[in-house]
PDB file of C-alpha atoms in Angstrom:
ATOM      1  CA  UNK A1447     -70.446  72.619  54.410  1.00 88.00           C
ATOM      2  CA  UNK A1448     -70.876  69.491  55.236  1.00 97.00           C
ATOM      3  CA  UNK A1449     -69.543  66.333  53.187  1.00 98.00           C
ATOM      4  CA  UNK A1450     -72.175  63.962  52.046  1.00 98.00           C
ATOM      5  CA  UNK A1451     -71.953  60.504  50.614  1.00 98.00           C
ATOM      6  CA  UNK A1452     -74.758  58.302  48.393  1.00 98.00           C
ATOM      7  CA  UNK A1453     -76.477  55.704  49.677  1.00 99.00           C
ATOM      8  CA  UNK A1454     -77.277  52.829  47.195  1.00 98.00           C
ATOM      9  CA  UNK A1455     -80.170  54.417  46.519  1.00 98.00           C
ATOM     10  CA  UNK A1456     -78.769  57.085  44.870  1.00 98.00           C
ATOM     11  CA  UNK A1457     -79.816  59.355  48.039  1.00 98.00           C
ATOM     12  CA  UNK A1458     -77.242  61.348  49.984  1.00 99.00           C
ATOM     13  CA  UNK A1459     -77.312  61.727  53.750  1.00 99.00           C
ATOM     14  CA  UNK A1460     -74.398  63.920  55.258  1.00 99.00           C
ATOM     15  CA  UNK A1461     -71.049  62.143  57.144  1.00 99.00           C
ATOM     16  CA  UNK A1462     -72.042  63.762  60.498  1.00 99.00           C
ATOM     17  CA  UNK A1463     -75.413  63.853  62.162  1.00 99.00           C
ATOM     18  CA  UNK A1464     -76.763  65.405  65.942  1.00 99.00           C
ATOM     19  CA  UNK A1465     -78.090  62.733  67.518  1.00 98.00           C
ATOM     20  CA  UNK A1466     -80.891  63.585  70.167  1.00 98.00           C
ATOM     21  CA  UNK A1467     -80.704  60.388  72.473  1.00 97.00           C
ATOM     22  CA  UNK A1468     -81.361  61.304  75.831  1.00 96.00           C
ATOM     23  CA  UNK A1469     -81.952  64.748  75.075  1.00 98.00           C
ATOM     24  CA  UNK A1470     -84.818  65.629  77.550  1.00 98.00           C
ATOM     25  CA  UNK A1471     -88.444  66.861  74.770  1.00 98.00           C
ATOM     26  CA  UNK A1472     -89.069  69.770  75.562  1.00 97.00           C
ATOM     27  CA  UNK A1473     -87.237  73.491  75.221  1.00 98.00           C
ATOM     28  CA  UNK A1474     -83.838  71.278  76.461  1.00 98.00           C
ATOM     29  CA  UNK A1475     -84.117  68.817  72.867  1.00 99.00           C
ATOM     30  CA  UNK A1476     -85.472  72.032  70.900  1.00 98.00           C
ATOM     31  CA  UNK A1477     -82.721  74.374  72.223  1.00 98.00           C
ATOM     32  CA  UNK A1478     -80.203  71.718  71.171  1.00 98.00           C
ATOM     33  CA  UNK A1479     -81.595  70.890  67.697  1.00 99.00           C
ATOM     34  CA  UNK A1480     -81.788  74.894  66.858  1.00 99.00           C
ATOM     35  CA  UNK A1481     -78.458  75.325  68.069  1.00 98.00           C
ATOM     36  CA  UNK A1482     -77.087  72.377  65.908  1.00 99.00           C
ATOM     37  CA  UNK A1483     -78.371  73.817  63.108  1.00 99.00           C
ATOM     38  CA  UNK A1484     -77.119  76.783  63.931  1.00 98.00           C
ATOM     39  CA  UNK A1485     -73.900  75.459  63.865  1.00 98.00           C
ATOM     40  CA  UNK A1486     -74.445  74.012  60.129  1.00 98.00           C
ATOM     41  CA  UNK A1487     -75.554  70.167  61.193  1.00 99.00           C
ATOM     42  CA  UNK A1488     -78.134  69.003  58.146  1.00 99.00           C
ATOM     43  CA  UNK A1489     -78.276  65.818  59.862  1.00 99.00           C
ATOM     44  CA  UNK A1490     -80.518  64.679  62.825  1.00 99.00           C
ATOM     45  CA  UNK A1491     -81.158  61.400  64.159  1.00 99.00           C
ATOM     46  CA  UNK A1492     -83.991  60.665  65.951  1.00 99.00           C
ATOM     47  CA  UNK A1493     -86.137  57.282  67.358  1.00 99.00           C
ATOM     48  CA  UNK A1494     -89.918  56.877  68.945  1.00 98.00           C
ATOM     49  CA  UNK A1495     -87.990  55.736  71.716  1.00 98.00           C
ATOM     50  CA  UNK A1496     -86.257  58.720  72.703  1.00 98.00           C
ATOM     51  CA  UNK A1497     -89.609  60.341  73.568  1.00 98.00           C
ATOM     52  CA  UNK A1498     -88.935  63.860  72.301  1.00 99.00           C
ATOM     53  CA  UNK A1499     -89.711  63.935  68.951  1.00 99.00           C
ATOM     54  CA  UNK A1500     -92.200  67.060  69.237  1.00 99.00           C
ATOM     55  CA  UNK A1501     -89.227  68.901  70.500  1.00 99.00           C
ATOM     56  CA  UNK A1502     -87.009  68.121  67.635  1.00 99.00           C
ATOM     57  CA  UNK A1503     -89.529  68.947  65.308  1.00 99.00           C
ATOM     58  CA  UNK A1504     -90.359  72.919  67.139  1.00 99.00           C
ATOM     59  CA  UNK A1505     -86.698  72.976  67.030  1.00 99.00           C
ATOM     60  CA  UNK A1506     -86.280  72.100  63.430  1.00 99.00           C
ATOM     61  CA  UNK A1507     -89.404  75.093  62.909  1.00 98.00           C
ATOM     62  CA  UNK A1508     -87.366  77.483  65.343  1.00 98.00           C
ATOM     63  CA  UNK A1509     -84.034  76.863  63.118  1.00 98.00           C
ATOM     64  CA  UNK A1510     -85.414  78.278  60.214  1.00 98.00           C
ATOM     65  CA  UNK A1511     -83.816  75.944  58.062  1.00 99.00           C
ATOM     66  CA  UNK A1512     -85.437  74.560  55.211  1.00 98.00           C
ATOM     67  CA  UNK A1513     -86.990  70.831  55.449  1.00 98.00           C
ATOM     68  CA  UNK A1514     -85.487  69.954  52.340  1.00 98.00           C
ATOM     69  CA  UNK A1515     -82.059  70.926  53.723  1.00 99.00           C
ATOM     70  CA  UNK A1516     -82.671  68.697  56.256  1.00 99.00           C
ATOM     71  CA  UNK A1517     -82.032  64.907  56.684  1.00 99.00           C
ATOM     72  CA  UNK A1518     -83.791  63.310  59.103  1.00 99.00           C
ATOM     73  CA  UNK A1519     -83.897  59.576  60.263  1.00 99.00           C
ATOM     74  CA  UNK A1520     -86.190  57.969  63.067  1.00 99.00           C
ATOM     75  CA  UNK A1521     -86.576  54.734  64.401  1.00 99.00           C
ATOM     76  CA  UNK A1522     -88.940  52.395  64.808  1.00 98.00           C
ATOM     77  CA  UNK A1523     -89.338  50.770  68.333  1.00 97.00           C
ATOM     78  CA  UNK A1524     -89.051  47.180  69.112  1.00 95.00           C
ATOM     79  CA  UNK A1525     -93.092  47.434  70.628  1.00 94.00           C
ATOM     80  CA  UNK A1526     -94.295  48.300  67.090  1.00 95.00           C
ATOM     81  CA  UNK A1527     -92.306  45.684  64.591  1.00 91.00           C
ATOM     82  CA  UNK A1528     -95.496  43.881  63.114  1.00 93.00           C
ATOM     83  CA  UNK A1529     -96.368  45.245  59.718  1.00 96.00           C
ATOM     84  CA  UNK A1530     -99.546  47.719  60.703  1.00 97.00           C
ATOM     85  CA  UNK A1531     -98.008  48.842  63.687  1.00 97.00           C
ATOM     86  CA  UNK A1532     -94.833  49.909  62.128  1.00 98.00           C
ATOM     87  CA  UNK A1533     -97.332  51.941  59.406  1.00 98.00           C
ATOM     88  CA  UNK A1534     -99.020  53.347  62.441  1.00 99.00           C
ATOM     89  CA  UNK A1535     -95.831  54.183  64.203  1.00 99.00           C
ATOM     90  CA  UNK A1536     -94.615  56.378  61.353  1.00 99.00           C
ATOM     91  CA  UNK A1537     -97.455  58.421  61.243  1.00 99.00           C
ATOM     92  CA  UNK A1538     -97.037  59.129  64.789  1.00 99.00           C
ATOM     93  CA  UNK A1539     -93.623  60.037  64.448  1.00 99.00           C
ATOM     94  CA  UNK A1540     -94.164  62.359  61.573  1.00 99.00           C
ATOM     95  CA  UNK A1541     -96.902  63.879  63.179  1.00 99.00           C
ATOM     96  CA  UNK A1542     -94.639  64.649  66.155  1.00 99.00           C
ATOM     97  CA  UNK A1543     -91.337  65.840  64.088  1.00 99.00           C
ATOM     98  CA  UNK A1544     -93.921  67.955  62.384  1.00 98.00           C
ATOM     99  CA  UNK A1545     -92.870  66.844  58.610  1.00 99.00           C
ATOM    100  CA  UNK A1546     -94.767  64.580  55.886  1.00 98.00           C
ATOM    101  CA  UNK A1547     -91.776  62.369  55.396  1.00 99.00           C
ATOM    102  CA  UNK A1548     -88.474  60.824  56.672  1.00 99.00           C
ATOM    103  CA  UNK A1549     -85.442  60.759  55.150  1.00 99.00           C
ATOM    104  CA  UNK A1550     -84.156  57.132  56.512  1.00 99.00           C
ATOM    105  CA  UNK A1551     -86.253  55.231  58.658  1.00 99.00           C
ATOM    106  CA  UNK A1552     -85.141  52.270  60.419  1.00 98.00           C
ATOM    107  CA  UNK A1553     -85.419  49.204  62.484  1.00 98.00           C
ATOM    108  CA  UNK A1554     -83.918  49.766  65.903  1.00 98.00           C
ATOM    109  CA  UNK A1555     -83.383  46.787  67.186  1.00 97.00           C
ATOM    110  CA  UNK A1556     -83.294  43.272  65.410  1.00 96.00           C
ATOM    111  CA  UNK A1557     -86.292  40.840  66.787  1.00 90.00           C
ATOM    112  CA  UNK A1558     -87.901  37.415  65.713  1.00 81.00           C
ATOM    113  CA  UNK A1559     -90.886  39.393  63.987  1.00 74.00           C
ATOM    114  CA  UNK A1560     -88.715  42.146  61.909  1.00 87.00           C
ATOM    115  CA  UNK A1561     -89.915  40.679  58.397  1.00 92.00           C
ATOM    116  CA  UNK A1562     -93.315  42.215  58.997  1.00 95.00           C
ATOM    117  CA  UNK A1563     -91.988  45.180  59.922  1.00 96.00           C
ATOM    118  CA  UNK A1564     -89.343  45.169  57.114  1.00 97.00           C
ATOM    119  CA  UNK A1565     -92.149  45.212  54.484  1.00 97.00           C
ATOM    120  CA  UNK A1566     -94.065  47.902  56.411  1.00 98.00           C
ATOM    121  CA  UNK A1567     -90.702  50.109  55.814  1.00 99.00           C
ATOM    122  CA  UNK A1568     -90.603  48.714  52.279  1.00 99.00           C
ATOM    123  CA  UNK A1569     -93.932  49.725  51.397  1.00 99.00           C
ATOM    124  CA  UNK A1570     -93.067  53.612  52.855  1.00 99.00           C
ATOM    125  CA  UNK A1571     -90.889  53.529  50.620  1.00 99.00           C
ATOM    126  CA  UNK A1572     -92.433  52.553  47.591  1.00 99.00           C
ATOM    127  CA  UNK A1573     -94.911  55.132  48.701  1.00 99.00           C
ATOM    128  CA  UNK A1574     -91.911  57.647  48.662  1.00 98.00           C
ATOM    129  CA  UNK A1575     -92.816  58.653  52.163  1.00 99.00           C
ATOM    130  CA  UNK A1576     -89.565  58.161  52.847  1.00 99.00           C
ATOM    131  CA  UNK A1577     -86.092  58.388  50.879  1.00 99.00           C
ATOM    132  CA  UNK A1578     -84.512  55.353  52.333  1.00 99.00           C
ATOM    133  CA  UNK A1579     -85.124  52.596  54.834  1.00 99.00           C
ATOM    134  CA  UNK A1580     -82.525  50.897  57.083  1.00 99.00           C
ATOM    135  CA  UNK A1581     -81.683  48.839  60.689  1.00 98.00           C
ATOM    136  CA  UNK A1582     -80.264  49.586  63.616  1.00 98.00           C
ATOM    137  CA  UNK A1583     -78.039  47.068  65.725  1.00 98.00           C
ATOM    138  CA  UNK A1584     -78.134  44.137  63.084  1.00 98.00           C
ATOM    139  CA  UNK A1585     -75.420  41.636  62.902  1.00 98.00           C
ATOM    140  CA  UNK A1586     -74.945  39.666  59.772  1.00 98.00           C
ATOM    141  CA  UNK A1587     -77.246  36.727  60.560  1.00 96.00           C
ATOM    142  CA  UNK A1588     -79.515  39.443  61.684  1.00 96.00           C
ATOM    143  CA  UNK A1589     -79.805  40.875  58.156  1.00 97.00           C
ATOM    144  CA  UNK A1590     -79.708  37.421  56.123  1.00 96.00           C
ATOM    145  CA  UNK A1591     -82.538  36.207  57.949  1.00 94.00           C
ATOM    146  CA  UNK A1592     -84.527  39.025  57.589  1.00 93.00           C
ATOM    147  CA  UNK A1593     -84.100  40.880  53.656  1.00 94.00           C
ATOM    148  CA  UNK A1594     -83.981  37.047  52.279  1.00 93.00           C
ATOM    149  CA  UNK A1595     -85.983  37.199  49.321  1.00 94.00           C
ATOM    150  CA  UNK A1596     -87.344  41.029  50.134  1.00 96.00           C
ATOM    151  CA  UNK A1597     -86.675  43.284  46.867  1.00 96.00           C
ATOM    152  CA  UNK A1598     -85.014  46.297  48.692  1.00 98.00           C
ATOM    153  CA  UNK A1599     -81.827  46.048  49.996  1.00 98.00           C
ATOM    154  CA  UNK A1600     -81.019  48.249  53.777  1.00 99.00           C
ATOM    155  CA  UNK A1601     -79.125  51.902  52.541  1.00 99.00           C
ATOM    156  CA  UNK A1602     -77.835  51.750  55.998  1.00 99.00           C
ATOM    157  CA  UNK A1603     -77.347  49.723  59.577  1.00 99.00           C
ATOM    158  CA  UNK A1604     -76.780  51.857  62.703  1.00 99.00           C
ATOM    159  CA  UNK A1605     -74.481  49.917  64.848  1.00 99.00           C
ATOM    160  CA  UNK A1606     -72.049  50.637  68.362  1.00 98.00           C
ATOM    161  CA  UNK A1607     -68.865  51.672  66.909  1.00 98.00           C
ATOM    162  CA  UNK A1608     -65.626  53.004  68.370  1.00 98.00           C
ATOM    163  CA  UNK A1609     -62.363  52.274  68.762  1.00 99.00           C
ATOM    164  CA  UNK A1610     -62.893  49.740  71.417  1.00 99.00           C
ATOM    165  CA  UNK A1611     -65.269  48.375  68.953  1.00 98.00           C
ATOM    166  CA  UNK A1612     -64.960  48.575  65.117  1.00 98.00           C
ATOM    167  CA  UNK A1613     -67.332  45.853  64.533  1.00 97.00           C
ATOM    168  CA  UNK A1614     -65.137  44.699  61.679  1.00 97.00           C
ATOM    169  CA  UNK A1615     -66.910  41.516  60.853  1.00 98.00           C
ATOM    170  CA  UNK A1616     -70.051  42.979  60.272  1.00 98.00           C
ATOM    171  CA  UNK A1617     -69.049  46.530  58.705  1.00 98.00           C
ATOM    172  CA  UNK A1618     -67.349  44.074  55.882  1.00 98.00           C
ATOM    173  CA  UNK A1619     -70.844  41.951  55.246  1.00 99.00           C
ATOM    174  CA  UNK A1620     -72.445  45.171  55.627  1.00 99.00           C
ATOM    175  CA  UNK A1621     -69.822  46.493  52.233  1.00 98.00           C
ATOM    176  CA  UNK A1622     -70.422  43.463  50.282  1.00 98.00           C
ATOM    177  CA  UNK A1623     -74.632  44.543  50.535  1.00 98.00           C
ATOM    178  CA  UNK A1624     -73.713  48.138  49.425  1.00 98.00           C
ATOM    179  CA  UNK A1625     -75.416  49.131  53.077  1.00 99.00           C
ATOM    180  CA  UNK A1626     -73.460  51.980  54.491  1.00 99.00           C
ATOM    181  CA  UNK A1627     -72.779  52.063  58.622  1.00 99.00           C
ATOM    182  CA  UNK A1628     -74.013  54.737  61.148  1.00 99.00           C
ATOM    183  CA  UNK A1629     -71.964  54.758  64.345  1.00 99.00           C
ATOM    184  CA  UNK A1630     -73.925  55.654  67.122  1.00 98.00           C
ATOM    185  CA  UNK A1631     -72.316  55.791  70.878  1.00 97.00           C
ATOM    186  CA  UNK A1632     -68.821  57.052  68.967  1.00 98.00           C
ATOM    187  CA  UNK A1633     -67.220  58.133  72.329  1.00 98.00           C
ATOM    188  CA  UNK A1634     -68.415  55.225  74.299  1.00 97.00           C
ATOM    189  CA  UNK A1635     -70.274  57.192  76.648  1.00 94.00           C
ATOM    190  CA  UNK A1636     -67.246  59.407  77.646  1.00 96.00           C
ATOM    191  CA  UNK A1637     -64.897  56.403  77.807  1.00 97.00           C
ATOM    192  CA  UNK A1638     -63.337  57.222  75.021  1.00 98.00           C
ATOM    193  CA  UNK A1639     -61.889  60.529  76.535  1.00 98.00           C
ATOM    194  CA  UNK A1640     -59.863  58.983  79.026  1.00 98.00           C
ATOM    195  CA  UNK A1641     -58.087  56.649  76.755  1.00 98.00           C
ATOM    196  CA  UNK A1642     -54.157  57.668  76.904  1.00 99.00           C
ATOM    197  CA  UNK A1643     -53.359  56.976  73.084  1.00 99.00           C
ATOM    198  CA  UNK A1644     -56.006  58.698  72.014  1.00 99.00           C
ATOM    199  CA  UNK A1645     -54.822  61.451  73.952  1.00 99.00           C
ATOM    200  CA  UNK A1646     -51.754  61.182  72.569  1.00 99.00           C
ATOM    201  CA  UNK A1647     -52.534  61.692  68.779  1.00 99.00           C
ATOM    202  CA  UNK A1648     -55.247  64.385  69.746  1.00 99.00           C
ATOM    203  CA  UNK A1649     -51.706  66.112  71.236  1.00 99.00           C
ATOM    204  CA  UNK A1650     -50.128  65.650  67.925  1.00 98.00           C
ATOM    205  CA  UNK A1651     -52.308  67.234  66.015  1.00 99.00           C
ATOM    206  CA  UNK A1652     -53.664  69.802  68.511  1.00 99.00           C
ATOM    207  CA  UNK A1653     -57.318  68.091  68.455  1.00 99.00           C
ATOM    208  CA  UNK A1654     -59.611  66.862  70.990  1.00 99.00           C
ATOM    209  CA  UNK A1655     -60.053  63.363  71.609  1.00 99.00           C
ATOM    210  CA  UNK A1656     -63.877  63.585  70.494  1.00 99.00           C
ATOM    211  CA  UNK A1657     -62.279  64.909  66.999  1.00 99.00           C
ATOM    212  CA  UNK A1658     -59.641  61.832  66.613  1.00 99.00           C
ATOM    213  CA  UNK A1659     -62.377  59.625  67.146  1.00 99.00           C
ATOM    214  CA  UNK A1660     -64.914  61.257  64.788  1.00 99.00           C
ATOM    215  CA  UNK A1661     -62.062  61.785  62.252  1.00 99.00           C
ATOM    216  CA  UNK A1662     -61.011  58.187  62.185  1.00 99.00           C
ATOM    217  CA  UNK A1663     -64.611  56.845  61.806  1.00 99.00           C
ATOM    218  CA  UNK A1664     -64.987  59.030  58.943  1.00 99.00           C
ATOM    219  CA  UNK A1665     -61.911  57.854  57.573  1.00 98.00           C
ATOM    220  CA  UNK A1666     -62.975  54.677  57.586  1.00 98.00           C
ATOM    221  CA  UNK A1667     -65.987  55.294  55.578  1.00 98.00           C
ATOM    222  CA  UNK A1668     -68.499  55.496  58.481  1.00 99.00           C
ATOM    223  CA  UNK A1669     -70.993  57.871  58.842  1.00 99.00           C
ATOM    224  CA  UNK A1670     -71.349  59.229  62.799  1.00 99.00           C
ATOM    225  CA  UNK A1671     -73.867  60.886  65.178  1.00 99.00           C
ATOM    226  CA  UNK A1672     -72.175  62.545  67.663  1.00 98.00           C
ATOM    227  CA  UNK A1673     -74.404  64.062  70.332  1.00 95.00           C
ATOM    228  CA  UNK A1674     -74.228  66.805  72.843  1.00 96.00           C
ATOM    229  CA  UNK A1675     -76.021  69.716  74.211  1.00 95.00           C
ATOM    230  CA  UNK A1676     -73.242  72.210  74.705  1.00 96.00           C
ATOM    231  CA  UNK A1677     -72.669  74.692  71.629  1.00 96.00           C
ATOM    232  CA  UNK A1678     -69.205  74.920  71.740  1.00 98.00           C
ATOM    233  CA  UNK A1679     -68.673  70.888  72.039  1.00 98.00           C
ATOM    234  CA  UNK A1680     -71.483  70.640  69.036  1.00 98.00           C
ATOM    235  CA  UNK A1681     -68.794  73.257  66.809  1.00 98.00           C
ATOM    236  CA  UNK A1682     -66.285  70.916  67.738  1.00 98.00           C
ATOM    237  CA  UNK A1683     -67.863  68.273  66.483  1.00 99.00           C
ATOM    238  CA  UNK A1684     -68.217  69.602  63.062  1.00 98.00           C
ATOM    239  CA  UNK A1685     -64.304  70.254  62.396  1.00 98.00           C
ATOM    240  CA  UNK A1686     -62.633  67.307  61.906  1.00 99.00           C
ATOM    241  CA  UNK A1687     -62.602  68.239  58.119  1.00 98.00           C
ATOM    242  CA  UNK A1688     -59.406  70.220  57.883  1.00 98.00           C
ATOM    243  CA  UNK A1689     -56.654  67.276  59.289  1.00 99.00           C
ATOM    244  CA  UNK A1690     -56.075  63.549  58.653  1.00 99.00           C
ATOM    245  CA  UNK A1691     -55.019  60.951  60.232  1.00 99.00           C
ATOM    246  CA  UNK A1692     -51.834  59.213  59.062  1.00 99.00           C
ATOM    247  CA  UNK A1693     -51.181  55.643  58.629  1.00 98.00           C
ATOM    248  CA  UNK A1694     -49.178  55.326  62.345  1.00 99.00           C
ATOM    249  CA  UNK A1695     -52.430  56.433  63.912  1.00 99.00           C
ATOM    250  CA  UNK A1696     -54.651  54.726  62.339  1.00 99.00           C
ATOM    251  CA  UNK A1697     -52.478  51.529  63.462  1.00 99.00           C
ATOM    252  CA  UNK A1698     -52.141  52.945  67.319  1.00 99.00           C
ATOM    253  CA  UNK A1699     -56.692  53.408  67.046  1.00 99.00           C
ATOM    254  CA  UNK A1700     -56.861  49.855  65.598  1.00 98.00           C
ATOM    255  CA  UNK A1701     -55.246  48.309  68.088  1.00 98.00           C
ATOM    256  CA  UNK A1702     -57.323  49.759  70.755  1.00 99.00           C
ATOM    257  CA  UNK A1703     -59.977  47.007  69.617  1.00 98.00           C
ATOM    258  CA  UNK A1704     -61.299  45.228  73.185  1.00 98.00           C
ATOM    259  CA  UNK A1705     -64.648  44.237  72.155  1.00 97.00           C
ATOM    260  CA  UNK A1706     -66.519  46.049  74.708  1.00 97.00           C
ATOM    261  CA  UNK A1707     -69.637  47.685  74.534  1.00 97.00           C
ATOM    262  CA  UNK A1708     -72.023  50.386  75.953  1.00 95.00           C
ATOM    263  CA  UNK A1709     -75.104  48.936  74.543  1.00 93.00           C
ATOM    264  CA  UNK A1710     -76.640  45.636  74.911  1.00 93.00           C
ATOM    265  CA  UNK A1711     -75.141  42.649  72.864  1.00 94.00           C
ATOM    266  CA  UNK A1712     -78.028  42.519  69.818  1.00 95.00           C
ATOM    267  CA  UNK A1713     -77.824  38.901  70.586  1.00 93.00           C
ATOM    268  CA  UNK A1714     -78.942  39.011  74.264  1.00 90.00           C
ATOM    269  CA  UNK A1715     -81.553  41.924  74.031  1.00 83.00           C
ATOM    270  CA  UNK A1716     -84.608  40.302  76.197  1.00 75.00           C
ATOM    271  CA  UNK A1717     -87.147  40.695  73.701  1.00 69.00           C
TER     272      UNK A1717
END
């Protein structure tokens, strides 16, 4: 089973999700979501963006696994941020994942315009058509600018973070708010596995690298969304509940801390 923790809602949303980016829609995204399920994942992160959607949701219907058991967060793109389209865009994304509501729904990429599409999100959730609403890739001024004066509060901000980049700064503003951090891109797109002290403490404990880096994020209170398409690399994934990580390496991790990215800077996406 996995752990869970509540978001300031009062909703709960499990420590480790699948994510599904650049999982091809199709039988390849709907293999991979059945088989993380499988495997005992109850959380799946999604975006309009990713353009496979209708495969997650056959392969949430394939999985046999109860909605309810499921929690389920999408995205909305940075093409639909004014208030109708946002309202629009959800329908179309639960029409594709095949459910009647979300879970978390979130902005996925700050912009000028996210106020209208803030409220949109806002007024889903009043509607209870979904649990809890959130951003993606938000940096403090990011989120000051935009819930000033707005009566709901993010329940969580989806941000690039892994050893190379704890995002410190903005995971402590994010505290303060009560909003809880997703890391997405937790391995740096592979770079991660060739990093020698990480190799070293996966050694010491007789762990892969992906697990040291999943473990410490968890450790540090952060909820992650590993993805990949291989079974026995998705089990993997999922036990990094039965060791911890002692002070020493969580010293050796921290100072791995270069300030380099895989995504974009939020601050110089050409929008």
């Amino acid at each position: 089973m996995i752990p869970t923790i509540a978001l300031n809602n009062g909703a709960t949303i499990p420590v480790i999700g699948f994510g599904t980016y650049q999982i091809p829609d199709g039988s390849a995204v709907e293999h991979a979501v059945a088989a993380a399920l499988s495997l005992g994942y109850r959380h799946l992160d999604c975006a309009s963006a990713y353009d496979n959607q209708t495969g997650v949701g056959k392969g949430i219907k394939k999985s046999g696994v109860s909605r309810s058991d499921i929690f389920i967060t999408s995205k909305v793109w940075v093409t639909d941020m004014g208030y109708h389209e946002t309202l629009n865009a959800f329908e179309k994304t639960i029409h594709q994942l095949d459910t009647d509501y979300l879970d978390l729904y979130i902005i996925h990429w700050p912009k000028p315009n996210s106020r209208g599409c803030y409220q949109a999100l806002e007024e889903l959730y009043a509607q209870k058509k979904v649990r809890a609403i959130g951003i993606s890739n938000f940096k403090p001024h990011h989120i000051r600018e935009m819930i000033e004066g707005e009566p709901v509060v993010p329940a969580v901000n989806q941000i690039e973070y892994h050893p190379f980049l704890p995002q410190d700064e903005t995971q402590q503003f994010c505290q303060q708010l009560g909003i809880r951090i997703t890391a997405h891109s937790p391995f740096m797109e592979g770079r991660m596995f060739h990093v020698p002290a990480l190799a070293e403490i996966a050694a010491r404990h007789k762990k892969s690298v992906a697990q040291i880096v999943l473990r410490w994020q968890i450790q540090r209170g952060i909820i992650t969304i590993p993805k990949s398409v291989t079974p026995s690399r998705m089990e993997e994934n999922l036990q990094i509940f039965d060791f911890t990580l002692d002070e020493e390496d969580m010293r050796i991790i921290a100072s791995l801390e270069t300030g380099e990215r895989s995504a974009p800077d939020p601050d110089h996406m050409p929008f």
